[in-house]
Amino acid sequence: MVGGGQAGLATSRELSQAGVEHVVLERARIGEFWRGRWESFCLVTPNWTTQLPGQPYDGVDPDGFMPRDEIVAYLERYAARLDAPVREGIEVESLNPVPGGGFALRTSDGELRARSVVVATGAYQRPHRPAAADTLPTDLPQLDVENYRSPGGLPQGGVLIVGSGQSGCQVAEELLEAGRQVFLACGRAPWVPRRVGDRDTVWWLVESGFMDQTPADVPWPAARLVANALATGHGGGHDLNLRTLRARGATLLGHFVEAEGRRARFADDLAESVAWGDQRYDEVRQQVRRVAAERGLPMPGLAEAGPFDGSAPTELDLNSVGSVLFAGGYRPEYEGWVHVPGAFDEMGFPVHVEGASTAVEGLYFVGVHFLRRRKSSLLLGVGEDAGVVAAQIAAANGGGQRADRISDQSR
Ligand SMILES: Cc1cc2nc3c(=O)[nH]c(=O)nc-3n(C[C@H](O)[C@H](O)[C@H](O)COP(=O)(O)OP(=O)(O)OC[C@H]3O[C@@H](n4cnc5c(N)ncnc54)[C@H](O)[C@@H]3O)c2cc1C
């Protein structure tokens, strides 16, 4: 296993159940991704969606949203309870297939051989900056949201946030609360109300089958790069989207196009981006109505998205900005170290069937966004994929019958 996040740990649990000898190599510490979030970070999905095999959410607030440190503590407890064979502080620097079968791994702690390798290095690997980022003045402080910690850590002055997915919007809200002026360059992102009727919207998304959608159910391949639906778990959870941010004082802008000297230019496409998000919300409304009708539940009130004034400045004087924060999502990053020809598609995602690489026998992936389902990279769905992949490894190692049992247990 390469990676000691939830995907690596869940797969380790399933491999242990199958009696498959393995080791989990983690370049930093267990749950490192979560440790790296900003100070006030908390889950957007309710705690009950934490469904790792063998130890679903074990806290006292299933409808709450774990803050950063609680998520890390949960994963540490999970690893300890499983007695997972994790070796922290070991980075896999390269992975090469060996003629005749198996893999050679060069690690920061020496060479290793493995019959099978599961890559679980995260769904969100390389922060993405738009090409136009290079046109910003070099003396203007710029950082990726990865490196944001709290409002006090940013230089004085307004903040231009480029990217309006979950991270960009959550940080925008926090900065507004701290009295900062926020300029938000917006792209397309779905949004949902935090609650529908007396339930969290995620419940409806799970029950409707939305979270179980496969890549084939989604009409366009780049859907894998679309942001998760906007909402927040902060302060117990509430609505968070472009309308709520504008109401709190954010200046909404279209896509960031380029900077010329100290003037930044933005596309005139804010209305289009908001309309796109509103269409996704409409689709969710249809799903909710279908679930309520099928289950005989009271039909919840689902307000229209409502009008939106799409006018927005197309230029910004960068003298009014003290820093630029990039929150434009993530891209896969395997090809720098996984040296397997044909293992990745043109977007850099693994080419696979049920998590097994089609390029070489014995290479598997877990925790990839939309690996098998929409929920594959989430605490909700990674356990199911871990079971499927572990079952294949066990079968390939002569434990077929036992492997079937594992995937049953994980469901
Ligand atoms: C801002 C944000 C908010 C999110 N909120 C939620 C949420 O509310 N609910 C939810 O269910 N999901 C959420 N997710 C998605 C997902 O749950 C997390 O991204 C989660 O961390 C993915 O787990 P993972 O184990 O697949 O990857 P990671 O947690 O990224 O773990 C991968 C591990 O691999 C290690 N690693 C990487 N490369 C190497 C190497 N070469 N050698 C050794 N080790 C290596 C890393 O150090 C890391 O610890 C969110 C994601 C983001 C970006």
Coordinates of C-alpha atoms and ligand atoms in Angstrom, one line a residue:
M1 CA 0.0 0.0 0.0
V2 CA 1.3 3.4 -0.8
G3 CA -0.4 6.1 1.3
G4 CA -1.7 6.1 4.9
G5 CA -4.9 8.1 4.5
Q6 CA -8.4 6.7 4.7
A7 CA -8.0 4.8 1.4
G8 CA -4.7 3.1 2.4
L9 CA -6.0 2.2 5.9
A10 CA -9.3 0.9 4.7
T11 CA -7.6 -1.3 2.1
S12 CA -5.1 -2.5 4.7
R13 CA -8.0 -3.5 6.9
E14 CA -9.5 -5.5 4.1
L15 CA -6.2 -7.1 3.2
S16 CA -5.6 -8.1 6.8
Q17 CA -9.1 -9.7 6.8
A18 CA -8.0 -11.7 3.8
G19 CA -4.7 -12.7 5.4
V20 CA -2.7 -11.0 2.7
E21 CA 0.7 -9.9 4.0
H22 CA 1.3 -6.2 3.3
V23 CA 2.8 -3.0 4.5
V24 CA 1.5 0.6 4.3
L25 CA 4.1 3.1 3.3
E26 CA 3.2 6.7 4.3
R27 CA 5.6 9.5 3.5
A28 CA 4.5 11.6 6.4
R29 CA 2.0 10.6 9.1
I30 CA -1.3 8.8 9.1
G31 CA -4.0 11.2 7.9
E32 CA -1.5 13.7 6.6
F33 CA -3.9 15.2 4.1
W34 CA -6.3 16.2 6.8
R35 CA -3.5 17.5 9.0
G36 CA -2.6 19.9 6.2
R37 CA -6.0 21.6 6.1
W38 CA -6.6 25.1 7.5
E39 CA -7.1 25.6 11.2
S40 CA -10.9 25.9 11.2
F41 CA -11.4 23.1 8.6
C42 CA -14.2 20.6 9.2
L43 CA -16.0 18.0 7.1
V44 CA -18.7 19.0 4.6
T45 CA -20.2 15.6 4.7
P46 CA -22.0 14.6 8.0
N47 CA -20.0 12.4 10.4
W48 CA -22.4 9.4 9.7
T49 CA -21.0 9.2 6.2
T50 CA -17.7 8.1 7.7
Q51 CA -18.1 4.5 6.9
L52 CA -14.7 2.9 6.9
P53 CA -14.8 -0.9 7.0
G54 CA -14.7 -2.3 10.5
Q55 CA -15.1 1.0 12.3
P56 CA -17.7 3.4 11.0
Y57 CA -17.9 6.8 12.7
D58 CA -17.6 6.1 16.5
G59 CA -18.2 9.5 18.0
V60 CA -21.2 11.1 19.7
D61 CA -22.4 13.5 17.0
P62 CA -23.3 11.5 13.8
D63 CA -25.1 14.5 12.3
G64 CA -22.2 16.9 13.1
F65 CA -19.1 17.7 11.0
M66 CA -15.8 16.6 12.4
P67 CA -13.2 19.3 12.7
R68 CA -9.7 18.7 11.3
D69 CA -8.1 17.3 14.4
E70 CA -11.0 15.0 15.2
I71 CA -10.7 13.5 11.7
V72 CA -7.0 12.8 12.2
A73 CA -7.7 11.3 15.7
Y74 CA -10.4 9.1 14.2
L75 CA -8.0 7.8 11.5
E76 CA -5.3 7.2 14.2
R77 CA -7.8 5.2 16.3
Y78 CA -8.7 3.3 13.2
A79 CA -5.1 2.4 12.4
A80 CA -4.4 1.5 16.0
R81 CA -7.4 -0.7 16.4
L82 CA -6.6 -2.6 13.2
D83 CA -3.0 -2.8 14.2
A84 CA -2.3 -1.7 10.6
P85 CA 1.2 -2.3 9.4
V86 CA 1.9 1.4 8.7
R87 CA 5.4 2.6 8.3
E88 CA 5.3 6.4 8.6
G89 CA 8.0 8.7 7.1
I90 CA 8.7 6.5 4.1
E91 CA 8.1 8.0 0.7
V92 CA 7.8 5.8 -2.4
E93 CA 9.9 7.7 -5.0
S94 CA 9.4 5.4 -7.9
L95 CA 7.4 2.3 -8.8
N96 CA 8.5 0.1 -11.8
P97 CA 7.1 -3.2 -13.0
V98 CA 9.7 -6.0 -12.9
P99 CA 10.0 -8.4 -15.9
G100 CA 8.3 -11.6 -15.0
G101 CA 5.8 -10.0 -12.5
G102 CA 5.7 -7.8 -9.5
F103 CA 7.1 -4.3 -8.8
A104 CA 10.3 -2.7 -7.6
L105 CA 9.8 0.3 -5.4
R106 CA 12.5 2.8 -4.6
T107 CA 11.7 4.4 -1.3
S108 CA 13.3 7.0 0.9
D109 CA 14.3 3.9 3.1
G110 CA 15.7 1.7 0.4
E111 CA 14.4 -0.7 -2.3
L112 CA 11.4 -2.9 -1.9
R113 CA 9.8 -5.7 -4.0
A114 CA 6.1 -6.4 -4.0
R115 CA 3.9 -8.8 -5.9
S116 CA 1.1 -6.3 -5.9
V117 CA 0.9 -2.5 -5.2
V118 CA -2.1 -0.5 -4.2
V119 CA -1.6 3.2 -4.9
A120 CA -3.7 5.2 -2.4
T121 CA -1.9 8.5 -2.6
G122 CA -5.0 10.6 -2.5
A123 CA -7.8 11.9 -4.8
Y124 CA -6.5 15.5 -4.4
Q125 CA -2.9 15.5 -5.2
R126 CA -1.6 18.6 -7.1
P127 CA -3.2 22.0 -6.5
H128 CA -4.2 23.5 -9.8
R129 CA -3.4 27.1 -10.7
P130 CA -4.7 28.6 -13.9
A131 CA -2.1 29.3 -16.6
A132 CA -2.8 33.0 -16.2
A133 CA -1.5 32.9 -12.6
D134 CA 1.9 33.6 -14.1
T135 CA 0.8 37.0 -15.3
L136 CA 0.2 38.3 -11.7
P137 CA 2.8 40.7 -10.3
T138 CA 5.6 38.7 -8.6
D139 CA 5.7 41.0 -5.6
L140 CA 2.1 40.2 -4.8
P141 CA 2.0 37.4 -2.2
Q142 CA 0.3 34.3 -3.7
L143 CA -0.4 30.9 -2.2
D144 CA -2.4 27.7 -2.8
V145 CA -5.2 27.0 -0.4
E146 CA -3.0 24.0 0.8
N147 CA -0.8 26.6 2.5
Y148 CA -3.6 28.8 4.0
R149 CA -4.0 28.4 7.8
S150 CA -6.1 31.3 9.1
P151 CA -7.0 34.9 8.2
G152 CA -4.2 36.2 10.5
G153 CA -1.6 34.4 8.4
L154 CA -2.4 36.4 5.3
P155 CA -0.9 39.8 4.6
Q156 CA -3.0 42.8 5.5
G157 CA -5.5 43.9 2.9
G158 CA -8.2 42.4 0.6
V159 CA -7.8 38.9 -0.7
L160 CA -8.4 37.7 -4.2
I161 CA -9.5 34.1 -4.2
V162 CA -9.2 32.3 -7.5
G163 CA -11.6 29.4 -7.5
S164 CA -15.1 29.0 -6.0
G165 CA -15.3 25.3 -5.1
Q166 CA -15.7 24.1 -1.5
S167 CA -12.3 25.3 -0.3
G168 CA -12.5 28.7 -2.0
C169 CA -16.0 29.4 -0.6
Q170 CA -15.2 28.2 2.9
V171 CA -12.1 30.3 3.1
A172 CA -14.0 33.3 1.6
E173 CA -16.6 33.0 4.3
E174 CA -14.0 32.8 7.1
L175 CA -12.1 35.8 5.7
L176 CA -15.4 37.8 5.5
E177 CA -16.1 36.9 9.1
A178 CA -12.6 38.2 10.0
G179 CA -13.5 41.5 8.4
R180 CA -11.4 41.1 5.3
Q181 CA -12.4 42.3 1.9
V182 CA -12.9 39.3 -0.4
F183 CA -12.8 39.2 -4.2
L184 CA -13.9 35.8 -5.4
A185 CA -13.1 34.7 -9.0
C186 CA -15.8 32.2 -9.7
G187 CA -16.0 29.1 -11.8
R188 CA -18.7 26.4 -12.1
A189 CA -19.7 24.5 -9.0
P190 CA -22.8 22.7 -8.0
W191 CA -24.5 23.8 -4.8
V192 CA -27.1 22.4 -2.4
P193 CA -28.9 23.7 0.6
R194 CA -27.4 22.2 3.8
R195 CA -30.7 20.7 4.7
V196 CA -33.8 19.5 2.9
G197 CA -36.8 19.0 5.0
D198 CA -35.5 17.6 8.3
R199 CA -32.5 15.9 6.9
D200 CA -29.1 16.8 5.7
T201 CA -29.0 17.0 1.9
V202 CA -26.2 14.4 1.8
W203 CA -28.8 11.9 3.1
W204 CA -31.0 12.6 0.1
L205 CA -28.0 12.3 -2.3
V206 CA -27.1 8.9 -0.8
E207 CA -30.7 7.6 -0.9
S208 CA -31.3 8.8 -4.4
G209 CA -28.3 6.8 -5.7
F210 CA -26.5 10.0 -6.8
M211 CA -23.4 9.0 -4.7
D212 CA -23.4 5.6 -6.4
Q213 CA -23.2 7.0 -9.9
T214 CA -20.5 5.4 -12.0
P215 CA -18.2 7.2 -14.5
A216 CA -20.5 5.9 -17.2
D217 CA -23.5 7.6 -15.7
V218 CA -21.9 11.0 -16.0
P219 CA -22.2 12.6 -19.5
W220 CA -18.7 14.2 -19.7
P221 CA -15.3 12.8 -18.6
A222 CA -14.1 16.1 -17.1
A223 CA -16.9 15.7 -14.6
R224 CA -14.2 14.1 -12.5
L225 CA -12.8 17.6 -12.1
V226 CA -16.0 19.3 -11.2
A227 CA -16.1 20.6 -7.6
N228 CA -18.2 18.8 -5.0
A229 CA -21.4 20.5 -4.1
L230 CA -21.1 23.8 -2.1
A231 CA -22.3 23.8 1.5
T232 CA -20.4 23.9 4.7
G233 CA -20.2 21.9 8.0
H234 CA -18.7 24.9 9.8
G235 CA -20.5 26.0 13.0
G236 CA -22.8 23.0 12.9
G237 CA -23.5 23.3 9.2
H238 CA -25.2 25.9 7.0
D239 CA -25.8 27.0 3.4
L240 CA -22.7 28.3 1.7
N241 CA -22.8 29.3 -2.0
L242 CA -22.2 32.3 -4.2
R243 CA -25.4 33.9 -3.2
T244 CA -24.7 33.7 0.5
L245 CA -21.2 35.0 0.0
R246 CA -22.4 38.0 -1.9
A247 CA -25.0 38.7 0.7
R248 CA -22.1 38.7 3.3
G249 CA -20.1 41.2 1.3
A250 CA -17.9 39.3 -1.1
T251 CA -17.3 40.8 -4.5
L252 CA -18.0 38.1 -7.0
L253 CA -16.1 38.0 -10.3
G254 CA -16.0 35.8 -13.4
H255 CA -13.1 33.5 -14.3
F256 CA -9.7 35.1 -13.8
V257 CA -8.3 35.8 -17.3
E258 CA -5.0 37.6 -16.8
A259 CA -3.2 40.4 -15.1
E260 CA -1.5 43.3 -16.8
G261 CA 0.7 45.2 -14.4
R262 CA -1.5 45.8 -11.4
R263 CA -4.8 45.3 -13.2
A264 CA -6.4 41.9 -13.2
R265 CA -9.0 41.0 -15.8
F266 CA -12.0 38.6 -15.4
A267 CA -14.3 37.0 -17.9
D268 CA -17.9 38.3 -18.1
D269 CA -19.2 34.8 -17.2
L270 CA -20.4 35.0 -13.6
A271 CA -24.1 34.7 -14.6
E272 CA -23.3 31.7 -16.7
S273 CA -21.4 30.0 -13.9
V274 CA -24.2 30.6 -11.4
A275 CA -26.8 29.4 -13.9
W276 CA -24.8 26.2 -14.3
G277 CA -24.8 25.6 -10.5
D278 CA -28.5 26.4 -10.4
Q279 CA -29.1 23.7 -13.0
R280 CA -27.3 21.1 -10.8
Y281 CA -29.4 22.2 -7.9
D282 CA -32.5 21.7 -10.0
E283 CA -31.3 18.1 -10.7
V284 CA -30.9 17.5 -7.0
R285 CA -34.4 18.8 -6.4
Q286 CA -35.7 16.3 -8.9
Q287 CA -33.8 13.5 -7.1
V288 CA -35.2 14.6 -3.7
R289 CA -38.8 14.6 -5.0
R290 CA -38.3 11.2 -6.5
V291 CA -37.0 9.7 -3.3
A292 CA -39.7 11.4 -1.2
A293 CA -42.4 10.0 -3.6
E294 CA -40.9 6.5 -3.8
R295 CA -40.6 6.3 0.0
G296 CA -43.9 7.9 0.8
L297 CA -42.1 10.7 2.8
P298 CA -43.6 14.1 3.2
M299 CA -42.6 16.2 0.2
P300 CA -40.0 18.6 1.5
G301 CA -40.1 22.3 0.6
L302 CA -37.5 23.0 -2.0
A303 CA -37.2 26.7 -2.8
E304 CA -36.3 27.9 -6.3
A305 CA -32.7 29.0 -6.6
G306 CA -34.1 32.5 -7.1
P307 CA -32.9 35.4 -9.2
F308 CA -29.3 36.3 -9.4
D309 CA -27.8 39.6 -10.7
G310 CA -25.0 38.3 -12.9
S311 CA -23.3 41.7 -13.3
A312 CA -19.7 41.8 -12.0
P313 CA -16.7 43.9 -12.5
T314 CA -14.3 42.6 -15.2
E315 CA -11.3 44.4 -13.8
L316 CA -9.7 44.7 -10.4
D317 CA -7.1 47.1 -9.2
L318 CA -4.6 44.8 -7.6
N319 CA -3.5 47.6 -5.3
S320 CA -6.6 46.9 -3.3
V321 CA -5.4 43.3 -2.7
G322 CA -2.8 42.1 -0.2
S323 CA -2.7 38.5 -1.4
V324 CA -4.0 36.0 -3.9
L325 CA -5.2 32.6 -2.8
F326 CA -5.5 29.9 -5.4
A327 CA -8.3 27.4 -4.8
G328 CA -8.8 26.0 -8.2
G329 CA -9.1 22.3 -7.4
Y330 CA -6.6 19.5 -7.9
R331 CA -5.2 17.3 -10.6
P332 CA -3.9 13.7 -10.4
E333 CA -0.1 13.3 -10.1
Y334 CA 1.0 9.7 -10.5
E335 CA 3.1 9.9 -13.7
G336 CA 6.1 11.4 -12.0
W337 CA 6.7 8.3 -10.0
V338 CA 4.5 5.5 -11.3
H339 CA 6.5 4.3 -14.3
V340 CA 4.0 2.1 -16.0
P341 CA 3.3 2.9 -19.7
G342 CA -0.4 3.2 -20.5
A343 CA -1.5 3.3 -16.8
F344 CA -3.0 6.8 -17.0
D345 CA -5.4 8.5 -19.4
E346 CA -5.0 11.9 -21.0
M347 CA -6.2 13.6 -17.8
G348 CA -3.7 11.7 -15.7
F349 CA -6.3 9.4 -14.0
P350 CA -5.6 5.7 -13.8
V351 CA -7.0 3.4 -16.5
H352 CA -8.5 0.5 -14.6
V353 CA -11.3 -2.0 -14.2
E354 CA -12.7 -2.1 -10.7
G355 CA -9.6 -0.5 -9.4
A356 CA -7.2 -2.9 -11.2
S357 CA -4.8 -1.2 -13.7
T358 CA -5.4 -2.4 -17.2
A359 CA -1.7 -1.6 -18.1
V360 CA 0.0 -4.2 -15.8
E361 CA -1.1 -7.0 -13.6
G362 CA -0.8 -6.4 -9.9
L363 CA -1.2 -2.6 -9.8
Y364 CA -4.3 -1.2 -8.1
F365 CA -5.8 2.1 -7.2
V366 CA -8.0 3.2 -4.3
G367 CA -9.3 6.6 -3.3
V368 CA -9.4 8.1 -6.8
H369 CA -12.3 10.5 -7.4
F370 CA -14.9 8.6 -9.4
L371 CA -12.8 5.4 -9.3
R372 CA -15.9 3.2 -9.3
R373 CA -18.5 5.6 -8.0
R374 CA -19.0 9.2 -7.3
K375 CA -18.4 8.5 -3.6
S376 CA -15.1 6.6 -4.3
S377 CA -12.9 9.3 -2.8
L378 CA -15.1 10.1 0.1
L379 CA -15.2 8.7 3.6
L380 CA -18.6 7.3 2.5
G381 CA -17.4 5.2 -0.4
V382 CA -13.8 4.4 -0.1
G383 CA -14.4 1.4 2.1
E384 CA -16.5 -0.3 -0.6
D385 CA -13.7 0.1 -3.2
A386 CA -11.1 -1.1 -0.7
G387 CA -13.1 -4.3 -0.3
V388 CA -13.3 -4.8 -4.0
V389 CA -9.6 -4.2 -4.6
A390 CA -8.5 -6.4 -1.6
A391 CA -10.7 -9.2 -2.9
Q392 CA -9.0 -9.1 -6.2
I393 CA -5.5 -9.2 -4.6
A394 CA -6.5 -12.0 -2.3
A395 CA -7.9 -14.0 -5.3
A396 CA -4.7 -13.3 -7.3
N397 CA -2.8 -14.7 -4.3
G398 CA -4.8 -17.9 -4.2
G399 CA -7.4 -16.7 -1.6
G400 CA -10.4 -16.4 -3.9
Q401 CA -13.0 -17.9 -1.6
R402 CA -11.9 -15.9 1.4
A403 CA -11.8 -12.8 -0.8
D404 CA -15.5 -13.2 -1.6
R405 CA -16.2 -13.2 2.1
I406 CA -14.2 -10.0 2.6
S407 CA -16.2 -8.0 0.1
D408 CA -19.4 -9.3 1.7
Q409 CA -18.3 -8.1 5.1
S410 CA -17.4 -4.7 3.8
R411 CA -20.8 -3.9 2.5
Ligands
LIG1 C1 -10.8 20.6 0.8 C2 -11.3 19.2 0.8 C3 -12.4 18.9 1.7 C4 -12.8 17.6 1.7 N1 -13.9 17.3 2.5 C5 -14.4 16.0 2.5 C6 -15.5 15.7 3.3 O1 -16.1 16.6 4.0 N2 -16.0 14.5 3.3 C7 -15.3 13.5 2.6 O2 -15.8 12.3 2.7 N3 -14.3 13.7 1.9 C8 -13.8 15.0 1.8 N4 -12.7 15.3 1.0 C9 -12.2 14.2 0.1 C10 -11.4 13.1 0.7 O3 -12.1 12.5 1.7 C11 -10.0 13.5 1.2 O4 -9.3 14.1 0.1 C12 -9.2 12.3 1.7 O5 -8.1 12.8 2.3 C13 -8.8 11.3 0.7 O6 -8.3 10.2 1.4 P1 -7.2 9.3 0.7 O7 -6.7 8.3 1.7 O8 -7.7 8.8 -0.6 O9 -6.0 10.3 0.3 P2 -5.1 11.2 1.3 O10 -5.8 11.4 2.6 O11 -4.6 12.3 0.5 O12 -3.9 10.2 1.7 C14 -2.9 9.9 0.8 C15 -1.6 9.7 1.6 O13 -0.6 9.2 0.8 C16 0.6 9.8 1.2 N5 1.5 9.8 0.0 C17 1.3 10.4 -1.2 N6 2.3 10.1 -2.0 C18 3.1 9.2 -1.4 C19 4.2 8.5 -1.8 N7 4.8 8.6 -3.0 N8 4.8 7.7 -0.9 C20 4.2 7.5 0.4 N9 3.1 8.1 0.8 C21 2.6 9.0 -0.1 C22 0.2 11.2 1.6 O14 1.1 11.7 2.6 C23 -1.2 11.0 2.3 O15 -1.1 10.8 3.7 C24 -12.2 16.6 0.9 C25 -11.2 16.9 0.1 C26 -10.7 18.2 0.0 C27 -9.6 18.5 -0.9

